[in-house]
Amino acid sequence: MDHMEYVLSILPFIASGLKLTAKIYIATLIFALPVGLLAAIGKVKGPKIITKILYLYTWIWRGTPLLLQLFFMFYGLPIIGIRLSPFAAATITYTLNSGAYLTEIFRGGIESIDKGQYEAAKALGMTYSQTMRRIIIPQTVRRVLPPTCSEAVNLVKETALLAVIGMPDLLRIATQIFTRDFNITPFIVAFVLYLIISSVLVRLFSTLEKKYSIYE
Amino acid sequence: MTMIRMSNIHKYFGKLHVLKGVSLEVNKGEIISIIGPSGSGKSTLLRCMNQLEKIDQGIVEIEGIVVEAAGDKEGKGVATPREVRTAYRKMGMVFQSFNLFPHMTALGNVIEAPMLVNKATKDDALKIAEKQLAKVGLLEKKDAFPSKLSGGQKQRVAIARALAMNPDIMLFDEPTSALDPELIGEVLSVIKNLAQEHMTMLIVTHEMGFAKEISDRVIFMDDGKILEDSNPIDFFDSPRHPRIKTFLEKML
Protein backbone atom coordinates (compact mmCIF):
# COMPACT_ATOMS: atom_id res chain seq x y z
CA MET A 1 0.00 0.00 0.00
CA ASP A 2 2.90 2.32 0.83
CA HIS A 3 4.32 1.52 -2.54
CA MET A 4 1.07 2.36 -4.33
CA GLU A 5 0.87 5.66 -2.48
CA TYR A 6 4.42 6.46 -3.52
CA VAL A 7 3.61 5.77 -7.17
CA LEU A 8 0.54 8.01 -6.91
CA SER A 9 2.61 10.76 -5.31
CA ILE A 10 5.11 10.85 -8.16
CA LEU A 11 2.51 10.55 -10.94
CA PRO A 12 1.93 14.31 -11.40
CA PHE A 13 5.66 14.81 -12.09
CA ILE A 14 5.80 11.79 -14.34
CA ALA A 15 2.73 13.10 -16.17
CA SER A 16 4.44 16.41 -16.89
CA GLY A 17 7.38 14.51 -18.41
CA LEU A 18 5.06 12.31 -20.38
CA LYS A 19 3.31 15.39 -21.71
CA LEU A 20 6.54 16.86 -23.08
CA THR A 21 7.55 13.53 -24.62
CA ALA A 22 4.11 13.23 -26.26
CA LYS A 23 4.16 16.82 -27.54
CA ILE A 24 7.54 16.46 -29.20
CA TYR A 25 6.63 13.03 -30.52
CA ILE A 26 3.38 14.17 -32.11
CA ALA A 27 4.88 17.38 -33.49
CA THR A 28 7.70 15.34 -35.03
CA LEU A 29 5.31 12.90 -36.68
CA ILE A 30 3.13 15.72 -38.03
CA PHE A 31 6.14 17.33 -39.72
CA ALA A 32 8.27 14.30 -40.53
CA LEU A 33 5.60 12.39 -42.51
CA PRO A 34 5.12 15.12 -45.14
CA VAL A 35 8.86 15.86 -45.16
CA GLY A 36 9.53 12.19 -45.87
CA LEU A 37 6.84 11.93 -48.54
CA LEU A 38 7.84 15.11 -50.40
CA ALA A 39 11.54 14.31 -50.19
CA ALA A 40 10.85 10.78 -51.46
CA ILE A 41 8.92 12.13 -54.47
CA GLY A 42 11.71 14.65 -55.01
CA LYS A 43 14.28 11.87 -54.98
CA VAL A 44 12.28 9.76 -57.43
CA LYS A 45 11.20 12.42 -59.87
CA GLY A 46 12.90 15.71 -58.99
CA PRO A 47 15.41 17.57 -61.13
CA LYS A 48 19.04 16.58 -60.66
CA ILE A 49 19.90 19.44 -58.31
CA ILE A 50 17.01 18.54 -55.98
CA THR A 51 17.96 14.86 -56.06
CA LYS A 52 21.53 15.79 -55.10
CA ILE A 53 20.46 18.02 -52.21
CA LEU A 54 18.12 15.30 -50.94
CA TYR A 55 20.86 12.71 -51.24
CA LEU A 56 23.09 14.94 -49.11
CA TYR A 57 20.25 15.37 -46.61
CA THR A 58 19.56 11.68 -46.05
CA TRP A 59 23.27 10.86 -46.13
CA ILE A 60 24.09 13.28 -43.31
CA TRP A 61 21.02 12.76 -41.15
CA ARG A 62 21.05 8.98 -41.36
CA GLY A 63 24.82 8.75 -41.13
CA THR A 64 25.41 10.57 -37.84
CA PRO A 65 24.22 9.96 -34.27
CA LEU A 66 20.94 11.58 -33.34
CA LEU A 67 22.47 12.69 -30.02
CA LEU A 68 25.21 14.54 -31.86
CA GLN A 69 22.57 16.19 -34.09
CA LEU A 70 20.76 17.36 -30.94
CA PHE A 71 24.03 18.75 -29.56
CA PHE A 72 24.57 20.75 -32.75
CA MET A 73 21.04 22.15 -32.63
CA PHE A 74 21.20 23.04 -28.93
CA TYR A 75 24.80 24.17 -28.52
CA GLY A 76 26.01 24.78 -32.08
CA LEU A 77 23.30 27.01 -33.52
CA PRO A 78 23.47 29.63 -30.73
CA ILE A 79 27.18 30.10 -31.55
CA ILE A 80 26.29 31.22 -35.07
CA GLY A 81 23.55 33.42 -33.61
CA ILE A 82 20.49 31.25 -34.17
CA ARG A 83 18.51 30.95 -30.97
CA LEU A 84 15.61 28.53 -30.92
CA SER A 85 13.42 27.55 -28.00
CA PRO A 86 14.37 24.09 -26.69
CA PHE A 87 11.03 22.77 -27.90
CA ALA A 88 11.59 24.12 -31.43
CA ALA A 89 15.19 22.92 -31.56
CA ALA A 90 14.18 19.44 -30.42
CA THR A 91 11.22 19.22 -32.81
CA ILE A 92 13.32 20.37 -35.77
CA THR A 93 16.08 17.88 -35.00
CA TYR A 94 13.72 14.95 -34.57
CA THR A 95 11.74 15.96 -37.67
CA LEU A 96 14.83 16.16 -39.88
CA ASN A 97 16.23 12.92 -38.47
CA SER A 98 13.01 10.95 -38.72
CA GLY A 99 12.18 12.62 -42.04
CA ALA A 100 15.45 11.29 -43.48
CA TYR A 101 14.57 7.73 -42.53
CA LEU A 102 10.99 8.13 -43.80
CA THR A 103 12.33 9.55 -47.08
CA GLU A 104 14.21 6.34 -47.73
CA ILE A 105 11.25 4.20 -46.62
CA PHE A 106 8.83 6.05 -48.91
CA ARG A 107 11.28 6.20 -51.80
CA GLY A 108 11.72 2.44 -51.62
CA GLY A 109 7.94 2.06 -51.49
CA ILE A 110 7.29 4.32 -54.48
CA GLU A 111 10.01 2.62 -56.53
CA SER A 112 8.58 -0.80 -55.74
CA ILE A 113 5.37 0.02 -57.63
CA ASP A 114 5.34 -1.60 -61.06
CA LYS A 115 5.96 0.80 -63.94
CA GLY A 116 2.92 -0.66 -65.68
CA GLN A 117 0.83 1.30 -63.17
CA TYR A 118 2.27 4.58 -64.45
CA GLU A 119 1.78 3.46 -68.04
CA ALA A 120 -1.84 2.45 -67.50
CA ALA A 121 -2.54 5.79 -65.81
CA LYS A 122 -0.81 7.71 -68.59
CA ALA A 123 -2.66 5.77 -71.29
CA LEU A 124 -5.90 6.78 -69.54
CA GLY A 125 -4.89 10.44 -69.76
CA MET A 126 -3.94 11.03 -66.12
CA THR A 127 -1.33 13.66 -65.34
CA TYR A 128 1.71 12.81 -63.23
CA SER A 129 0.26 14.37 -60.10
CA GLN A 130 -3.09 12.61 -60.58
CA THR A 131 -1.22 9.35 -61.05
CA MET A 132 0.79 9.86 -57.86
CA ARG A 133 -2.20 10.91 -55.80
CA ARG A 134 -4.71 8.30 -56.91
CA ILE A 135 -2.64 5.35 -58.12
CA ILE A 136 0.91 5.28 -56.78
CA ILE A 137 0.73 6.78 -53.26
CA PRO A 138 -2.26 4.67 -52.09
CA GLN A 139 -0.41 1.49 -53.07
CA THR A 140 2.80 2.80 -51.55
CA VAL A 141 1.07 3.47 -48.22
CA ARG A 142 0.15 -0.19 -47.91
CA ARG A 143 3.71 -1.29 -48.63
CA VAL A 144 5.46 1.16 -46.31
CA LEU A 145 3.22 0.64 -43.29
CA PRO A 146 5.44 -2.04 -41.66
CA PRO A 147 8.74 -0.09 -41.91
CA THR A 148 6.93 3.14 -40.98
CA CYS A 149 5.66 1.40 -37.87
CA SER A 150 9.24 0.50 -36.90
CA GLU A 151 10.31 4.09 -37.42
CA ALA A 152 7.38 5.39 -35.35
CA VAL A 153 8.26 3.04 -32.48
CA ASN A 154 11.96 3.92 -32.73
CA LEU A 155 11.07 7.56 -32.49
CA VAL A 156 9.26 7.00 -29.18
CA LYS A 157 12.43 5.56 -27.71
CA GLU A 158 14.64 8.19 -29.28
CA THR A 159 12.72 10.96 -27.53
CA ALA A 160 14.46 9.72 -24.37
CA LEU A 161 17.61 11.46 -25.64
CA LEU A 162 15.87 14.70 -24.66
CA ALA A 163 16.87 13.80 -21.10
CA VAL A 164 20.54 14.04 -22.08
CA ILE A 165 20.24 17.61 -23.31
CA GLY A 166 18.32 18.58 -20.22
CA MET A 167 14.72 18.76 -21.38
CA PRO A 168 12.24 17.54 -18.76
CA ASP A 169 10.85 14.60 -20.73
CA LEU A 170 9.54 11.36 -19.27
CA LEU A 171 12.99 9.84 -18.70
CA ARG A 172 14.53 12.99 -17.26
CA ILE A 173 11.69 13.47 -14.78
CA ALA A 174 12.02 9.83 -13.75
CA THR A 175 15.76 10.34 -13.27
CA GLN A 176 15.16 13.47 -11.17
CA ILE A 177 12.76 11.63 -8.87
CA PHE A 178 15.25 8.77 -8.62
CA THR A 179 18.06 11.09 -7.49
CA ARG A 180 15.75 12.86 -5.06
CA ASP A 181 14.27 9.75 -3.40
CA PHE A 182 16.92 7.17 -4.27
CA ASN A 183 14.14 4.82 -5.34
CA ILE A 184 13.98 3.01 -8.70
CA THR A 185 10.16 3.03 -8.82
CA PRO A 186 10.05 6.04 -11.22
CA PHE A 187 12.20 4.06 -13.67
CA ILE A 188 9.76 1.18 -13.51
CA VAL A 189 6.87 3.56 -14.14
CA ALA A 190 8.72 5.09 -17.12
CA PHE A 191 9.56 1.61 -18.40
CA VAL A 192 5.91 0.59 -18.33
CA LEU A 193 4.77 3.84 -19.95
CA TYR A 194 7.22 3.53 -22.88
CA LEU A 195 6.10 -0.03 -23.36
CA ILE A 196 2.44 0.97 -23.38
CA ILE A 197 3.01 3.74 -25.94
CA SER A 198 4.98 1.41 -28.24
CA SER A 199 2.35 -1.30 -27.95
CA VAL A 200 -0.47 1.10 -28.75
CA LEU A 201 1.44 2.25 -31.83
CA VAL A 202 2.04 -1.30 -33.02
CA ARG A 203 -1.65 -2.06 -32.55
CA LEU A 204 -2.63 1.06 -34.44
CA PHE A 205 -0.37 0.18 -37.35
CA SER A 206 -1.58 -3.40 -37.56
CA THR A 207 -5.16 -2.12 -37.73
CA LEU A 208 -4.12 0.19 -40.56
CA GLU A 209 -2.36 -2.67 -42.31
CA LYS A 210 -5.49 -4.78 -42.14
CA LYS A 211 -7.55 -1.93 -43.50
CA TYR A 212 -5.19 -1.40 -46.42
CA SER A 213 -4.81 -5.10 -47.13
CA ILE A 214 -8.38 -5.74 -48.20
CA TYR A 215 -7.39 -5.73 -51.85
CA GLU A 216 -4.67 -8.36 -51.57
CA MET B 1 -10.40 9.55 -92.42
CA THR B 2 -6.84 9.00 -91.22
CA MET B 3 -6.84 8.23 -87.51
CA ILE B 4 -3.11 7.78 -87.03
CA ARG B 5 -0.29 8.79 -89.32
CA MET B 6 3.27 7.89 -88.40
CA SER B 7 5.98 9.22 -90.68
CA ASN B 8 9.52 7.89 -90.75
CA ILE B 9 9.67 6.95 -87.07
CA HIS B 10 13.00 6.10 -85.51
CA LYS B 11 13.44 4.92 -81.96
CA TYR B 12 16.58 4.00 -80.06
CA PHE B 13 16.99 2.32 -76.70
CA GLY B 14 20.49 3.46 -75.91
CA LYS B 15 22.52 2.14 -78.82
CA LEU B 16 19.85 -0.31 -79.91
CA HIS B 17 18.04 0.92 -83.03
CA VAL B 18 14.52 -0.46 -82.43
CA LEU B 19 12.46 1.34 -85.07
CA LYS B 20 14.24 2.10 -88.31
CA GLY B 21 12.10 4.53 -90.22
CA VAL B 22 8.59 3.16 -89.86
CA SER B 23 5.71 4.87 -91.67
CA LEU B 24 2.12 3.86 -91.20
CA GLU B 25 -1.38 5.18 -91.80
CA VAL B 26 -4.39 3.89 -89.94
CA ASN B 27 -7.84 4.69 -91.34
CA LYS B 28 -11.06 4.96 -89.42
CA GLY B 29 -12.62 1.61 -88.59
CA GLU B 30 -9.60 -0.38 -89.68
CA ILE B 31 -8.50 -3.39 -87.71
CA ILE B 32 -4.80 -3.95 -88.04
CA SER B 33 -2.84 -6.86 -86.63
CA ILE B 34 0.85 -6.33 -86.08
CA ILE B 35 2.82 -9.53 -86.02
CA GLY B 36 6.44 -10.53 -86.18
CA PRO B 37 9.24 -12.12 -84.18
CA SER B 38 9.96 -10.85 -80.68
CA GLY B 39 12.32 -7.90 -80.62
CA SER B 40 11.14 -6.73 -84.03
CA GLY B 41 9.69 -3.49 -82.61
CA LYS B 42 5.94 -4.29 -82.67
CA SER B 43 5.21 -3.22 -79.12
CA THR B 44 7.54 -0.25 -79.37
CA LEU B 45 5.68 0.95 -82.46
CA LEU B 46 2.40 0.78 -80.57
CA ARG B 47 3.89 2.49 -77.53
CA CYS B 48 5.24 5.31 -79.70
CA MET B 49 1.66 6.09 -80.76
CA ASN B 50 0.52 7.14 -77.30
CA GLN B 51 3.74 8.56 -75.94
CA LEU B 52 4.62 5.67 -73.67
CA GLU B 53 7.87 5.85 -75.62
CA LYS B 54 9.24 9.10 -76.98
CA ILE B 55 10.30 8.92 -80.59
CA ASP B 56 13.79 10.02 -81.65
CA GLN B 57 12.89 10.95 -85.20
CA GLY B 58 9.69 11.40 -87.19
CA ILE B 59 6.16 12.71 -86.82
CA VAL B 60 3.12 11.23 -85.11
CA GLU B 61 -0.34 12.55 -85.98
CA ILE B 62 -3.59 11.56 -84.37
CA GLU B 63 -6.79 12.51 -86.19
CA GLY B 64 -4.93 15.21 -88.07
CA ILE B 65 -3.27 16.71 -84.97
CA VAL B 66 0.52 16.58 -84.82
CA VAL B 67 1.19 15.24 -81.32
CA GLU B 68 4.90 14.61 -81.59
CA ALA B 69 7.66 15.65 -83.95
CA ALA B 70 11.26 14.73 -83.28
CA GLY B 71 14.73 14.68 -84.80
CA ASP B 72 15.24 17.15 -87.64
CA LYS B 73 11.49 17.86 -87.46
CA GLU B 74 11.76 18.60 -83.70
CA GLY B 75 8.59 20.30 -82.50
CA LYS B 76 7.55 21.18 -86.05
CA GLY B 77 3.82 21.81 -86.37
CA VAL B 78 3.05 20.30 -82.97
CA ALA B 79 -0.36 21.35 -81.67
CA THR B 80 -0.87 23.15 -78.36
CA PRO B 81 -0.41 21.03 -75.22
CA ARG B 82 -4.16 21.09 -74.66
CA GLU B 83 -4.90 19.83 -78.19
CA VAL B 84 -2.21 17.19 -77.81
CA ARG B 85 -3.72 15.95 -74.54
CA THR B 86 -7.17 15.82 -76.11
CA ALA B 87 -5.80 13.88 -79.08
CA TYR B 88 -4.11 11.29 -76.87
CA ARG B 89 -7.37 10.76 -75.00
CA LYS B 90 -8.85 9.39 -78.22
CA MET B 91 -6.67 6.32 -77.79
CA GLY B 92 -7.26 3.55 -75.29
CA MET B 93 -4.63 0.96 -74.52
CA VAL B 94 -4.69 -2.60 -73.25
CA PHE B 95 -1.49 -4.13 -71.94
CA GLN B 96 -0.07 -7.63 -71.90
CA SER B 97 0.20 -7.53 -68.10
CA PHE B 98 -3.26 -5.92 -67.61
CA ASN B 99 -1.95 -3.19 -65.28
CA LEU B 100 -5.20 -2.95 -63.38
CA PHE B 101 -5.04 -0.75 -60.30
CA PRO B 102 -4.86 -3.41 -57.55
CA HIS B 103 -6.17 -1.15 -54.78
CA MET B 104 -9.46 -0.51 -56.60
CA THR B 105 -12.35 -2.83 -57.36
CA ALA B 106 -13.21 -3.68 -60.95
CA LEU B 107 -15.77 -0.88 -60.88
CA GLY B 108 -13.26 1.48 -59.21
CA ASN B 109 -10.78 0.79 -61.99
CA VAL B 110 -13.33 1.70 -64.65
CA ILE B 111 -14.78 4.87 -63.08
CA GLU B 112 -11.40 6.34 -62.08
CA ALA B 113 -10.28 7.95 -65.34
CA PRO B 114 -13.71 9.25 -66.43
CA MET B 115 -14.00 11.04 -63.08
CA LEU B 116 -10.40 12.18 -62.74
CA VAL B 117 -9.57 13.03 -66.34
CA ASN B 118 -12.94 13.79 -67.93
CA LYS B 119 -14.42 15.27 -64.74
CA ALA B 120 -17.52 13.12 -65.07
CA THR B 121 -19.86 13.10 -62.06
CA LYS B 122 -19.83 9.92 -60.02
CA ASP B 123 -23.33 9.02 -61.24
CA ASP B 124 -22.34 9.40 -64.88
CA ALA B 125 -19.08 7.53 -64.36
CA LEU B 126 -20.97 4.67 -62.67
CA LYS B 127 -23.42 4.47 -65.56
CA ILE B 128 -20.59 4.34 -68.10
CA ALA B 129 -18.65 1.82 -66.04
CA GLU B 130 -21.57 -0.53 -65.51
CA LYS B 131 -22.38 -0.41 -69.21
CA GLN B 132 -18.78 -1.26 -70.14
CA LEU B 133 -18.46 -4.01 -67.52
CA ALA B 134 -21.71 -5.51 -68.79
CA LYS B 135 -20.31 -5.38 -72.29
CA VAL B 136 -17.28 -7.47 -71.32
CA GLY B 137 -19.56 -9.77 -69.31
CA LEU B 138 -18.27 -8.88 -65.86
CA LEU B 139 -20.97 -6.74 -64.29
CA GLU B 140 -21.46 -9.30 -61.51
CA LYS B 141 -17.75 -8.99 -60.65
CA LYS B 142 -17.85 -5.22 -60.29
CA ASP B 143 -17.06 -5.23 -56.58
CA ALA B 144 -14.20 -7.72 -56.85
CA PHE B 145 -10.62 -6.58 -56.44
CA PRO B 146 -8.24 -7.58 -59.27
CA SER B 147 -6.50 -10.10 -57.00
CA LYS B 148 -9.75 -12.10 -56.96
CA LEU B 149 -10.11 -12.20 -60.76
CA SER B 150 -8.66 -14.66 -63.26
CA GLY B 151 -6.25 -13.41 -65.91
CA GLY B 152 -8.96 -13.38 -68.56
CA GLN B 153 -11.32 -11.46 -66.28
CA LYS B 154 -8.57 -8.96 -65.45
CA GLN B 155 -7.93 -8.33 -69.11
CA ARG B 156 -11.66 -7.85 -69.77
CA VAL B 157 -11.85 -5.31 -66.94
CA ALA B 158 -8.81 -3.59 -68.46
CA ILE B 159 -10.64 -3.40 -71.80
CA ALA B 160 -13.75 -1.99 -70.07
CA ARG B 161 -11.52 0.56 -68.31
CA ALA B 162 -10.07 1.75 -71.62
CA LEU B 163 -13.51 1.82 -73.30
CA ALA B 164 -14.96 3.93 -70.47
CA MET B 165 -12.90 6.85 -71.81
CA ASN B 166 -14.86 6.54 -75.05
CA PRO B 167 -11.83 6.19 -77.33
CA ASP B 168 -11.87 6.34 -81.13
CA ILE B 169 -8.86 4.03 -81.34
CA MET B 170 -7.88 1.01 -79.27
CA LEU B 171 -4.32 -0.24 -78.99
CA PHE B 172 -3.83 -3.82 -77.83
CA ASP B 173 -0.30 -4.79 -76.85
CA GLU B 174 -0.23 -8.60 -76.83
CA PRO B 175 -3.50 -8.75 -74.90
CA THR B 176 -3.53 -12.55 -74.55
CA SER B 177 0.17 -13.35 -74.21
CA ALA B 178 0.08 -13.52 -70.41
CA LEU B 179 -3.03 -15.70 -70.29
CA ASP B 180 -3.46 -19.42 -69.75
CA PRO B 181 -4.57 -21.01 -73.03
CA GLU B 182 -8.09 -21.73 -71.82
CA LEU B 183 -8.63 -18.03 -70.96
CA ILE B 184 -7.53 -16.59 -74.29
CA GLY B 185 -10.90 -17.17 -75.98
CA GLU B 186 -12.92 -14.95 -73.65
CA VAL B 187 -10.61 -11.99 -74.27
CA LEU B 188 -10.49 -12.50 -78.03
CA SER B 189 -14.29 -12.67 -78.20
CA VAL B 190 -14.53 -9.28 -76.44
CA ILE B 191 -12.15 -7.85 -79.03
CA LYS B 192 -14.22 -9.43 -81.82
CA ASN B 193 -17.32 -7.71 -80.47
CA LEU B 194 -15.48 -4.41 -80.66
CA ALA B 195 -14.56 -5.19 -84.24
CA GLN B 196 -18.25 -5.55 -85.05
CA GLU B 197 -18.78 -2.04 -83.73
CA HIS B 198 -16.12 -0.82 -86.18
CA MET B 199 -13.75 0.38 -83.52
CA THR B 200 -10.40 1.34 -85.03
CA MET B 201 -7.95 -1.13 -83.57
CA LEU B 202 -4.27 -1.99 -83.66
CA ILE B 203 -3.46 -5.35 -82.17
CA VAL B 204 0.00 -6.72 -81.52
CA THR B 205 -0.59 -10.44 -81.31
CA HIS B 206 0.83 -13.92 -81.67
CA GLU B 207 -2.62 -15.41 -82.28
CA MET B 208 -2.38 -16.08 -86.00
CA GLY B 209 -5.86 -17.57 -86.42
CA PHE B 210 -7.38 -14.59 -84.67
CA ALA B 211 -5.33 -12.13 -86.73
CA LYS B 212 -6.44 -13.78 -89.94
CA GLU B 213 -10.09 -13.82 -88.93
CA ILE B 214 -10.42 -10.30 -87.55
CA SER B 215 -8.00 -8.08 -89.45
CA ASP B 216 -8.49 -5.78 -92.39
CA ARG B 217 -4.73 -5.43 -92.64
CA VAL B 218 -1.81 -7.42 -91.35
CA ILE B 219 1.50 -5.74 -90.75
CA PHE B 220 4.60 -7.86 -90.42
CA MET B 221 7.53 -6.29 -88.63
CA ASP B 222 11.07 -7.51 -88.69
CA ASP B 223 14.20 -5.87 -87.34
CA GLY B 224 12.58 -2.47 -86.73
CA LYS B 225 10.95 -2.19 -90.15
CA ILE B 226 7.61 -2.97 -91.72
CA LEU B 227 8.34 -5.84 -94.07
CA GLU B 228 4.80 -6.39 -95.27
CA ASP B 229 1.51 -4.55 -95.03
CA SER B 230 -1.29 -6.37 -96.79
CA ASN B 231 -4.73 -7.94 -96.45
CA PRO B 232 -4.91 -11.10 -94.32
CA ILE B 233 -5.80 -13.46 -97.14
CA ASP B 234 -2.73 -12.60 -99.21
CA PHE B 235 -0.61 -12.39 -96.13
CA PHE B 236 -1.41 -15.82 -94.70
CA ASP B 237 -2.21 -17.79 -97.85
CA SER B 238 0.49 -16.54 -100.16
CA PRO B 239 3.21 -14.76 -98.22
CA ARG B 240 5.63 -13.21 -100.64
CA HIS B 241 8.59 -12.71 -98.37
CA PRO B 242 10.66 -15.79 -97.39
CA ARG B 243 11.17 -14.24 -93.91
CA ILE B 244 7.40 -14.26 -93.39
CA LYS B 245 7.04 -17.79 -94.72
CA THR B 246 9.56 -19.08 -92.18
CA PHE B 247 7.86 -17.15 -89.39
CA LEU B 248 4.39 -18.46 -90.22
CA GLU B 249 5.66 -22.03 -90.52
CA LYS B 250 7.10 -21.75 -87.02
CA MET B 251 3.90 -20.26 -85.63
CA LEU B 252 1.44 -22.76 -87.09
Short mmCIF file of N, CA, C and O in Angstrom, two decimals, chain A residues 2 10 20 24 37 47 51 62 75 77 87 91 107 109 117 152-153 156 159-160 168 170 172 177-178 187 192 202 207:
data_model
loop_
_atom_site.label_atom_id
_atom_site.label_comp_id
_atom_site.label_asym_id
_atom_site.label_seq_id
_atom_site.Cartn_x
_atom_site.Cartn_y
_atom_site.Cartn_z
N ASP A 2 1.92 1.22 0.80
CA ASP A 2 2.90 2.32 0.83
C ASP A 2 3.45 2.57 -0.57
O ASP A 2 3.58 3.71 -1.00
N ILE A 10 4.20 10.35 -7.12
CA ILE A 10 5.11 10.85 -8.16
C ILE A 10 4.42 11.02 -9.51
O ILE A 10 4.96 11.64 -10.42
N LEU A 20 5.51 16.29 -22.19
CA LEU A 20 6.54 16.86 -23.08
C LEU A 20 6.95 15.83 -24.14
O LEU A 20 7.04 16.15 -25.33
N ILE A 24 6.45 16.49 -28.21
CA ILE A 24 7.54 16.46 -29.20
C ILE A 24 7.32 15.31 -30.18
O ILE A 24 7.54 15.46 -31.39
N LEU A 37 7.57 12.20 -47.30
CA LEU A 37 6.84 11.93 -48.54
C LEU A 37 7.31 12.85 -49.66
O LEU A 37 7.63 12.40 -50.78
N PRO A 47 14.26 17.24 -60.30
CA PRO A 47 15.41 17.57 -61.13
C PRO A 47 16.71 17.22 -60.41
O PRO A 47 16.74 17.08 -59.19
N THR A 51 17.57 16.22 -56.42
CA THR A 51 17.96 14.86 -56.06
C THR A 51 19.27 14.88 -55.28
O THR A 51 19.44 14.18 -54.29
N ARG A 62 21.11 10.40 -41.72
CA ARG A 62 21.05 8.98 -41.36
C ARG A 62 22.43 8.47 -40.97
O ARG A 62 22.55 7.39 -40.40
N TYR A 75 23.61 23.43 -28.94
CA TYR A 75 24.80 24.17 -28.52
C TYR A 75 25.51 24.82 -29.70
O TYR A 75 26.23 25.80 -29.52
N LEU A 77 24.01 25.90 -32.87
CA LEU A 77 23.30 27.01 -33.52
C LEU A 77 23.42 28.33 -32.77
O LEU A 77 23.63 29.36 -33.41
N PHE A 87 12.07 23.57 -27.26
CA PHE A 87 11.03 22.77 -27.90
C PHE A 87 11.20 22.78 -29.42
O PHE A 87 11.16 21.75 -30.09
N THR A 91 12.16 19.65 -31.78
CA THR A 91 11.22 19.22 -32.81
C THR A 91 11.88 19.23 -34.19
O THR A 91 11.71 18.30 -34.99
N ARG A 107 10.67 6.31 -50.48
CA ARG A 107 11.28 6.20 -51.80
C ARG A 107 11.29 4.73 -52.23
O ARG A 107 10.90 4.40 -53.35
N GLY A 109 9.33 2.46 -51.24
CA GLY A 109 7.94 2.06 -51.49
C GLY A 109 7.47 2.52 -52.86
O GLY A 109 6.89 1.74 -53.63
N GLN A 117 1.86 0.47 -63.80
CA GLN A 117 0.83 1.30 -63.17
C GLN A 117 0.89 2.73 -63.71
O GLN A 117 -0.14 3.35 -63.97
N ALA A 152 8.21 4.69 -36.34
CA ALA A 152 7.38 5.39 -35.35
C ALA A 152 7.69 4.90 -33.94
O ALA A 152 7.74 5.69 -32.99
N VAL A 153 7.93 3.60 -33.80
CA VAL A 153 8.26 3.04 -32.48
C VAL A 153 9.67 3.47 -32.06
O VAL A 153 9.91 3.86 -30.91
N VAL A 156 9.70 6.92 -30.58
CA VAL A 156 9.26 7.00 -29.18
C VAL A 156 10.47 6.87 -28.26
O VAL A 156 10.69 7.65 -27.34
N THR A 159 13.04 9.71 -28.26
CA THR A 159 12.72 10.96 -27.53
C THR A 159 13.41 10.97 -26.17
O THR A 159 13.62 12.03 -25.59
N ALA A 160 13.79 9.78 -25.68
CA ALA A 160 14.46 9.72 -24.37
C ALA A 160 15.80 10.44 -24.37
O ALA A 160 16.34 10.79 -23.32
N PRO A 168 12.95 18.35 -19.76
CA PRO A 168 12.24 17.54 -18.76
C PRO A 168 11.24 16.57 -19.38
O PRO A 168 10.04 16.71 -19.21
N LEU A 170 9.92 12.46 -20.16
CA LEU A 170 9.54 11.36 -19.27
C LEU A 170 10.76 10.76 -18.56
O LEU A 170 10.77 10.59 -17.34
N ARG A 172 13.80 12.05 -18.12
CA ARG A 172 14.53 12.99 -17.26
C ARG A 172 13.80 13.20 -15.93
O ARG A 172 14.41 13.24 -14.86
N ILE A 177 13.41 12.20 -10.06
CA ILE A 177 12.76 11.63 -8.87
C ILE A 177 13.67 10.58 -8.24
O ILE A 177 13.81 10.49 -7.03
N PHE A 178 14.33 9.81 -9.11
CA PHE A 178 15.25 8.77 -8.62
C PHE A 178 16.37 9.40 -7.79
O PHE A 178 16.67 8.91 -6.70
N PHE A 187 11.70 4.71 -12.45
CA PHE A 187 12.20 4.06 -13.67
C PHE A 187 11.24 2.97 -14.13
O PHE A 187 11.01 2.79 -15.32
N VAL A 192 7.26 1.06 -17.97
CA VAL A 192 5.91 0.59 -18.33
C VAL A 192 5.24 1.56 -19.31
O VAL A 192 4.62 1.15 -20.29
N VAL A 202 1.99 -0.07 -32.22
CA VAL A 202 2.04 -1.30 -33.02
C VAL A 202 0.62 -1.77 -33.34
O VAL A 202 0.32 -2.15 -34.48
N THR A 207 -3.79 -2.39 -37.28
CA THR A 207 -5.16 -2.12 -37.73
C THR A 207 -5.14 -1.47 -39.11
O THR A 207 -5.89 -1.85 -40.01
#
